[in-house]
Short mmCIF file of C-alpha atoms in Angstrom, two decimals:
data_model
loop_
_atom_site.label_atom_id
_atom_site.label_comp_id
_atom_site.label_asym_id
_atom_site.label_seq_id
_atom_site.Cartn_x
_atom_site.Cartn_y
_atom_site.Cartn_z
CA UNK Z 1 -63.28 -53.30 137.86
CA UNK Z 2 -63.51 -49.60 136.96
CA UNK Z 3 -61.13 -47.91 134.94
CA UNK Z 4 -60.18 -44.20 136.07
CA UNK Z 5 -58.12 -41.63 134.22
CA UNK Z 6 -56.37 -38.94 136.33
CA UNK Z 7 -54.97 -35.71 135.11
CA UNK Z 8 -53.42 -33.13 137.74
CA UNK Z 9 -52.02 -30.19 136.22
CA UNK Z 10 -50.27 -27.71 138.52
CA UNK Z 11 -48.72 -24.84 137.19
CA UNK Z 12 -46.93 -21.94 139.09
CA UNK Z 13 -46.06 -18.05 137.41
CA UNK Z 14 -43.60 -16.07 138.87
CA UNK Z 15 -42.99 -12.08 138.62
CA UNK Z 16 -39.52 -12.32 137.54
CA UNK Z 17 -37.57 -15.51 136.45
CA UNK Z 18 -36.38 -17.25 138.80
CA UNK Z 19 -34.07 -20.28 139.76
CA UNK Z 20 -36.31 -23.59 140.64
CA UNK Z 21 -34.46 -25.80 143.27
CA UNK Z 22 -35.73 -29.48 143.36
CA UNK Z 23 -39.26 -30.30 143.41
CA UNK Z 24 -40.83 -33.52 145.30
CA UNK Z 25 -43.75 -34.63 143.34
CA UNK Z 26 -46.52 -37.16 145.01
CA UNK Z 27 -48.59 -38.18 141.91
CA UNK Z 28 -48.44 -41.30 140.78
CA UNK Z 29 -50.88 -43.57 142.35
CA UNK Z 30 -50.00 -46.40 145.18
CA UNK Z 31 -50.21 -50.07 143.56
CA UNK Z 32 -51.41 -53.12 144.90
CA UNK Z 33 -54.33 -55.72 144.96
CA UNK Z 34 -57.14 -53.01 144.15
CA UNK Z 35 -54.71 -50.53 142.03
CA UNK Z 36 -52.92 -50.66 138.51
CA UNK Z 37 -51.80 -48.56 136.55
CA UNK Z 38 -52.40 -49.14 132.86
CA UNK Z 39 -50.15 -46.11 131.58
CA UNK Z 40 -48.62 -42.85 133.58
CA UNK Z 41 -46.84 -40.06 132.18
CA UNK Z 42 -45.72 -36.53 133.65
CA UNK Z 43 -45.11 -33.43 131.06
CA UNK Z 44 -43.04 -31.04 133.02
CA UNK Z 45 -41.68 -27.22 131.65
CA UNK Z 46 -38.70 -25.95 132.48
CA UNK Z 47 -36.59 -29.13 131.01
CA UNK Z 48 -35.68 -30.96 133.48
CA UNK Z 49 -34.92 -34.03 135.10
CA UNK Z 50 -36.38 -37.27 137.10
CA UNK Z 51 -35.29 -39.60 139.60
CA UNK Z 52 -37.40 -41.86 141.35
CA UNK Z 53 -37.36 -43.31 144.66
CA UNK Z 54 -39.65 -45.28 147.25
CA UNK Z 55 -39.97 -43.46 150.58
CA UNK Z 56 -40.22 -44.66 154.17
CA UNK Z 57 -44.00 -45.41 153.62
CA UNK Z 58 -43.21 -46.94 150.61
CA UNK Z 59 -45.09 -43.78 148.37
CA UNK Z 60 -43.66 -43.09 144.57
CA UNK Z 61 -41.61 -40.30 145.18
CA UNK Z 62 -39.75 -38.23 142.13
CA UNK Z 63 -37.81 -35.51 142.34
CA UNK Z 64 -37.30 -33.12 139.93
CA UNK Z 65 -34.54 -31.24 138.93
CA UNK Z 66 -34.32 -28.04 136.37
CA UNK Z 67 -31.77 -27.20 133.91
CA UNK Z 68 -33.15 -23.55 133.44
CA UNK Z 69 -34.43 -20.43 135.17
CA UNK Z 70 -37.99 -20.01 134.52
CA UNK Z 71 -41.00 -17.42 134.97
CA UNK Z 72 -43.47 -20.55 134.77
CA UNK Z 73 -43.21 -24.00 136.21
CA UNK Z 74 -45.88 -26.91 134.96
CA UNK Z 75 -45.96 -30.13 136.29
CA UNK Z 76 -48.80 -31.84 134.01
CA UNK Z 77 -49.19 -35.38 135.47
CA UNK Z 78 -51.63 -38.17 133.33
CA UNK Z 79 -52.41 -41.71 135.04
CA UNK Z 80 -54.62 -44.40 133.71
CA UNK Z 81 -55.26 -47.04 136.24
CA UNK Z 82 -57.41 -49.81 136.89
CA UNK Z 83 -59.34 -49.53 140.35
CA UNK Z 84 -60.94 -53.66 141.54
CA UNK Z 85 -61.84 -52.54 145.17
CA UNK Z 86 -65.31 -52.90 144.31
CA UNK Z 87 -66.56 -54.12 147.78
CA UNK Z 88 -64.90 -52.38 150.64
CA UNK Z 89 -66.64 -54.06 153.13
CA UNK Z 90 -65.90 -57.21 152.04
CA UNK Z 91 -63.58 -58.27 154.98
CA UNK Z 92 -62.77 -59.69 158.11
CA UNK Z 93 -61.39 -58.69 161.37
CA UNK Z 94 -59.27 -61.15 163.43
CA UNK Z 95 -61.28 -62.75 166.16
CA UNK Z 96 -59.84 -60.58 169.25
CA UNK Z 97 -59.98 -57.53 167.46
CA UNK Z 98 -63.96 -57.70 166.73
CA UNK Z 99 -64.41 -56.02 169.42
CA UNK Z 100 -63.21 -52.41 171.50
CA UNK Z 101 -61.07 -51.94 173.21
CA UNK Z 102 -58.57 -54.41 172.31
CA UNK Z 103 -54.75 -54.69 172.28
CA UNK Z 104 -52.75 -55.36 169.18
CA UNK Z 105 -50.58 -58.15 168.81
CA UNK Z 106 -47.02 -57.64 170.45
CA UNK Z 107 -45.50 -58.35 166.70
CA UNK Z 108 -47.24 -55.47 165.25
CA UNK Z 109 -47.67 -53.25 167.57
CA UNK Z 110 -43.64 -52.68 167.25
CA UNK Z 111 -44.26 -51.44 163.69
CA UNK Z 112 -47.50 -49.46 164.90
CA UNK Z 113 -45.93 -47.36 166.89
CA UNK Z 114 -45.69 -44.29 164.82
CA UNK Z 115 -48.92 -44.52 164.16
CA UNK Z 116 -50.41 -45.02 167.80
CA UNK Z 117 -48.82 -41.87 168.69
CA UNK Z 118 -51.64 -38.45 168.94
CA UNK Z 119 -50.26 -35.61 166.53
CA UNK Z 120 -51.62 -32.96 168.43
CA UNK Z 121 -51.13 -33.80 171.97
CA UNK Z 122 -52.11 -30.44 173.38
CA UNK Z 123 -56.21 -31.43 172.13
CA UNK Z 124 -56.44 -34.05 173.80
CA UNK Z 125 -58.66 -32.75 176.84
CA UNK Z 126 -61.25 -31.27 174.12
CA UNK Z 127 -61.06 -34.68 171.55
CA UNK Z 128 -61.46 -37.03 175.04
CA UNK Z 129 -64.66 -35.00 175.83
CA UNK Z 130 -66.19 -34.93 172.30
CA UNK Z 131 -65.36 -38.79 171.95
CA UNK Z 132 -67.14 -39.71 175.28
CA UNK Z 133 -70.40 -39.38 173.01
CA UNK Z 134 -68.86 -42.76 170.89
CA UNK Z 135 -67.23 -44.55 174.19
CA UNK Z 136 -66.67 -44.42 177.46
CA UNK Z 137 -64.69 -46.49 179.86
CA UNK Z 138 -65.73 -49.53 180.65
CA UNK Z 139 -68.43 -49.98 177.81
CA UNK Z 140 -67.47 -53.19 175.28
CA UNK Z 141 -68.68 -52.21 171.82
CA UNK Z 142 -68.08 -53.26 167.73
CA UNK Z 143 -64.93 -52.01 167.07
CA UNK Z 144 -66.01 -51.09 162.83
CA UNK Z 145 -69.71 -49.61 164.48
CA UNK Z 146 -67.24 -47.72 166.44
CA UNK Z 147 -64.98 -46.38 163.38
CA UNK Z 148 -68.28 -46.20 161.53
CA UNK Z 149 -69.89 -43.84 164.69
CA UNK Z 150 -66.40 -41.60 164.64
CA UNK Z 151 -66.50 -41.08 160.61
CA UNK Z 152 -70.45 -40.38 160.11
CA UNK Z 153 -70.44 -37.99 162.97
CA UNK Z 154 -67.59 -35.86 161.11
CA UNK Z 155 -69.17 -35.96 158.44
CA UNK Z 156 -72.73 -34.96 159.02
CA UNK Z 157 -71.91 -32.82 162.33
CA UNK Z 158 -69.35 -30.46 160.40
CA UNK Z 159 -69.40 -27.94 158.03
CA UNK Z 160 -66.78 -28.71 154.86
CA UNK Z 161 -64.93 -25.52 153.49
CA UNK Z 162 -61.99 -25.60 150.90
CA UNK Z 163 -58.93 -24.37 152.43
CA UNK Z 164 -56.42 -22.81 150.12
CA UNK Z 165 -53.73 -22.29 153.37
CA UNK Z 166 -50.97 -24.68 153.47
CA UNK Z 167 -51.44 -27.37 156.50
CA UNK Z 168 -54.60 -28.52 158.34
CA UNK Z 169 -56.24 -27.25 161.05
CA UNK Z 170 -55.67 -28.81 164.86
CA UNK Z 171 -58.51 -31.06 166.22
CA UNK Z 172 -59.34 -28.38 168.53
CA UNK Z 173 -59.58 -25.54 165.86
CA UNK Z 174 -62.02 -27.88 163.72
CA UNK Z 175 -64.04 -28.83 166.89
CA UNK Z 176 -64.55 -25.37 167.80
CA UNK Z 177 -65.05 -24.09 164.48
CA UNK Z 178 -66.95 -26.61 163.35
CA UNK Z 179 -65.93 -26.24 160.01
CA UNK Z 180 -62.71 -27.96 157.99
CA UNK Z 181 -61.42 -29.19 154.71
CA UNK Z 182 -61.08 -32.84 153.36
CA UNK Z 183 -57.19 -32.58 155.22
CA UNK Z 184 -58.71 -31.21 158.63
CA UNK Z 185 -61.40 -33.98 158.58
CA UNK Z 186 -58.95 -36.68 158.47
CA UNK Z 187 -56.55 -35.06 160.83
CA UNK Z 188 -59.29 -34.68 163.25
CA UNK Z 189 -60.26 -38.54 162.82
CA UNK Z 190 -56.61 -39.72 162.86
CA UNK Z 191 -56.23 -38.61 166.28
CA UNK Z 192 -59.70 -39.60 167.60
CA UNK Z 193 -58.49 -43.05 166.92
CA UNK Z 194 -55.21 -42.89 168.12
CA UNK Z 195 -56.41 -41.19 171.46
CA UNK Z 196 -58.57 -44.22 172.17
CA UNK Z 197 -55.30 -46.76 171.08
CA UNK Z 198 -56.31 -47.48 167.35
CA UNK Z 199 -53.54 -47.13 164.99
CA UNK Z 200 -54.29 -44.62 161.79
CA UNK Z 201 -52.34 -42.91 159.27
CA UNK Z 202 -53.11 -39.75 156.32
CA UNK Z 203 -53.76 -40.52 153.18
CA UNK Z 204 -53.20 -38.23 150.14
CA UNK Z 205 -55.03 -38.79 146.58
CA UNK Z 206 -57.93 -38.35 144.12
CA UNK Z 207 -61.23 -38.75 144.54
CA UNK Z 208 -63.85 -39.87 141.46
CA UNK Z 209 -66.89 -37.94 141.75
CA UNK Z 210 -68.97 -38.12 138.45
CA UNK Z 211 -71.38 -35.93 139.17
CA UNK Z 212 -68.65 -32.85 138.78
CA UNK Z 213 -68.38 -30.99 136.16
CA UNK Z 214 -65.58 -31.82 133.83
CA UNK Z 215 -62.23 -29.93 135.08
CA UNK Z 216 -63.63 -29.45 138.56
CA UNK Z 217 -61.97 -32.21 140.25
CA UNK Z 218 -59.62 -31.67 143.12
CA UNK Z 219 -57.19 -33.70 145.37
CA UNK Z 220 -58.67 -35.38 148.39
CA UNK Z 221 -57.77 -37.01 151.60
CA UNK Z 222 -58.94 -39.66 154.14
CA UNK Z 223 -57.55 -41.70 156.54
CA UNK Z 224 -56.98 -45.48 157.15
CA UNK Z 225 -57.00 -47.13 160.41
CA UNK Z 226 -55.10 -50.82 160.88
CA UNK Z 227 -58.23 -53.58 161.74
CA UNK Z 228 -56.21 -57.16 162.31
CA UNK Z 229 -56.88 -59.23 160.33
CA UNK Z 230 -57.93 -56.87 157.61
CA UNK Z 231 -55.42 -54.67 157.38
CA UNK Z 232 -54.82 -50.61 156.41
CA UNK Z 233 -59.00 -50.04 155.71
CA UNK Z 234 -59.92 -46.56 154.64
CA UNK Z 235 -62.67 -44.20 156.19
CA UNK Z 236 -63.69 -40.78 154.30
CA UNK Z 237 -64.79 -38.40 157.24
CA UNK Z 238 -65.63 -36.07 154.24
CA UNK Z 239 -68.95 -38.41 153.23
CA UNK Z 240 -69.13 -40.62 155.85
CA UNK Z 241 -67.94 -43.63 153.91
CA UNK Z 242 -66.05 -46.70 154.17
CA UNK Z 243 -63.00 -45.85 150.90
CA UNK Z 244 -63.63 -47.93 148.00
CA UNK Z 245 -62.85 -47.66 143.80
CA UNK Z 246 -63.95 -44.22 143.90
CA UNK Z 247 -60.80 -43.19 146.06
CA UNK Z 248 -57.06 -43.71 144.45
CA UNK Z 249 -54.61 -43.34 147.00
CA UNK Z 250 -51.66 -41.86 145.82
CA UNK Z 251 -49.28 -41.22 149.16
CA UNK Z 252 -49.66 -42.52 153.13
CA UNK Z 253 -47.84 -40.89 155.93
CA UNK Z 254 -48.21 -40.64 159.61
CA UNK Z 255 -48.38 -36.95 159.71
CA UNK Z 256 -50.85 -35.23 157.70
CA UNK Z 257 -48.63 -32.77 156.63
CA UNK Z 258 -46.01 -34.33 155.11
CA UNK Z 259 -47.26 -35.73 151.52
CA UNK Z 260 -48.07 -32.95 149.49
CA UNK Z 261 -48.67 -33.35 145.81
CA UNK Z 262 -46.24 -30.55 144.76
CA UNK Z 263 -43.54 -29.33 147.17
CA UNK Z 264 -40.38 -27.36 146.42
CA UNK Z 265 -38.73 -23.72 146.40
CA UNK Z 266 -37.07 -21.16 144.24
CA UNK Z 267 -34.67 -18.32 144.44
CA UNK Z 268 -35.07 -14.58 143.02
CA UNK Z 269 -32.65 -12.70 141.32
CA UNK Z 270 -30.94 -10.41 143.50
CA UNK Z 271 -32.41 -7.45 142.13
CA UNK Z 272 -36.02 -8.50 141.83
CA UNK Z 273 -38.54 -7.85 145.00
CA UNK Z 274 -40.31 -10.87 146.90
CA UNK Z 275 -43.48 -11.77 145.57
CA UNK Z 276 -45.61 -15.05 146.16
CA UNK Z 277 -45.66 -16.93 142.66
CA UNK Z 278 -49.26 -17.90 141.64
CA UNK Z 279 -50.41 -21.05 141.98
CA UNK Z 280 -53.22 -22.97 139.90
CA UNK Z 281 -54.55 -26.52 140.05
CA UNK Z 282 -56.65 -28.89 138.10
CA UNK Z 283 -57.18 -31.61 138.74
CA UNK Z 284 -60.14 -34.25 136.44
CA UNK Z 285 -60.87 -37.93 137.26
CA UNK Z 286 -63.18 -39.78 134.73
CA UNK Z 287 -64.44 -43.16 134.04
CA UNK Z 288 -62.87 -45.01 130.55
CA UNK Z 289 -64.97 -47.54 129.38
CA UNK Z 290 -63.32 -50.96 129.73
#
C-alpha cells in the first residue's frame, strides 16, 4: 500500500472583475478496490458554494457556484489517499479473450458500445496503415502482447511536448508530427484500439513521479482498455507502462475531451475590453509515510 498526497492548485486573474458563472471541478480521485481516500478538502476564493453529483461515468463531479464578482478565482484542492494496486499485472483474462481478435460477449458488448466507437473517424486510413506494423488480417496473436506492442511503440517512437492549448491533437496530427502531449498519446491509443474492435476509454488524473522536483507535478492522462475477465486495465502510452499505484485516476470518459480538471466561464463588465484571464497550475504528488 502506498500512501499519496495530492495538491492541485489552480488559480485564474482577470483584468477587471468579473462575474464567475458555475465552475465543474474534476478533482477528487475515483474510489474503489485500489483507491481511498483518507481525507479531501477543496479551499476555493470567491465564497462560494458546492454541490456534488456522480456523472454518467460515474466521476465525482462538483459544481461550484459564486456569491461575488471577483478579479481572482482559486480553486486549491488537497487529497490524501491510499493507493493498493501494487501489482498491475496481477490478472487474468477470460479464456476466449486470451487471444486477438476476439468478440465480446453479447451482454457487454451492449454497454461497450460507446466505447467501440473511433473518435476521429476521418484517421482512420492513416491509423489502419501505421497499425498494420502490430496486426494484420488473418494473423492470431496475444491480445495483452498486442496492447503491450500498441503502448511501447507510442511511447518510444514519439516525441512528448507539453501542450498548453485546450484539446488534443487528432491521431493523424500526432502521427505526422510525431510529437504529442500525455492527452494526444492516449487519444491516439484509444482509437488504435477501437479501430481494431477493442473497447477503450480517457482517463484524467495525477501521476506520482518522485524523482520531480517538489511543486513540479502536473496532471496526466492514459487510457484503459476493457480485457474480459479483467476488466477496465490501464496502459500509459506516455512511458510505455501497464498503470499501477503511481497513477490516481481521478475522471473516465469516452471522449478525451470532456473531463477537464477545471472548466467554467465568466462575464465582463460592460465597459471593460476582452482579455484572456491568466491561468496558473500546480499541481505536487508525494509519498506520506504509512
Amino acid at each position: 500500500m502506498r500512501r499519496l498526497q495530492i495538491k492541485h492548485l489552480t488559480t485564474y486573474q482577470y483584468a477587471d472583475s468579473v462575474t464567475l458563472l458555475p465552475h465543474k471541478l474534476l478533482l477528487r480521485p475515483r474510489e474503489g478496490h485500489d483507491i481511498r481516500i483518507e481525507s479531501a478538502e477543496l479551499i476555493i476564493s470567491p465564497p462560494y458554494q458546492l454541490q456534488w453529483q456522480r456523472d454518467v461515468y460515474d466521476n465525482a463531479v462538483t459544481q461550484a457556484t459564486f456569491f461575488e464578482s471577483s478579479s481572482r478565482l482559486s480553486i486549491d484542492s488537497r487529497v490524501l489517499i491510499q493507493h493498493y494496486d501494487d501489482q498491475p499485472l496481477d490478472f487474468l483474462v477470460a479464456d476466449y479473450a486470451v487471444f486477438f481478435p476476439f468478440q465480446y460477449d453479447a451482454t457487454e458488448s451492449v454497454d461497450l458500445g460507446p466505447y467501440l466507437s473511433v473518435i476521429f473517424d476521418q484517421d482512420r486510413p492513416m491509423l489502419s496503415t501505421w497499425l498494420r506494423q502490430f496486426w494484420y488480417a488473418g494473423q492470431v496473436v496475444e491480445t495483452y502482447l498486442l496492447l503491450e506492442w500498441i503502448n511501447k511503440a507510442i511511447a518510444t517512437g514519439f516525441t512528448y511536448q507539453q501542450r498548453e492549448e485546450l484539446g488534443v491533437q487528432t491521431p493523424a496530427a500526432t502521427l505526422t508530427r510525431g510529437t504529442g502531449s500525455c492527452r494526444d498519446f492516449a487519444a491516439l491509443f484509444i482509437d488504435a484500439c477501437r479501430s481494431l474492435g477493442l473497447a477503450a476509454r480517457f482517463v484524467s488524473g495525477y501521476l506520482y513521479s518522485p524523482t520531480l522536483p517538489k511543486g513540479q507535478g502536473a496532471t496526466h492522462a492514459w487510457s484503459e482498455v476493457y480485457l474480459p475477465g479483467a476488466g477496465w486495465k490501464g496502459f500509459d502510452s506516455t512511458s510505455g507502462q501497464v498503470v499501477g499505484n503511481q497513477h490516481i485516476a481521478v475522471a473516465v470518459s469516452r471522449h478525451p475531451e470532456t473531463v477537464p480538471p477545471v472548466s467554467g466561464a465568466f462575464t465582463l463588465p460592460p465597459t471593460a475590453t476582452p482579455q484572456s484571464p491568466v491561468m496558473s497550475v500546480l499541481v505536487e504528488v508525494s509519498e506520506i509515510p504509512a
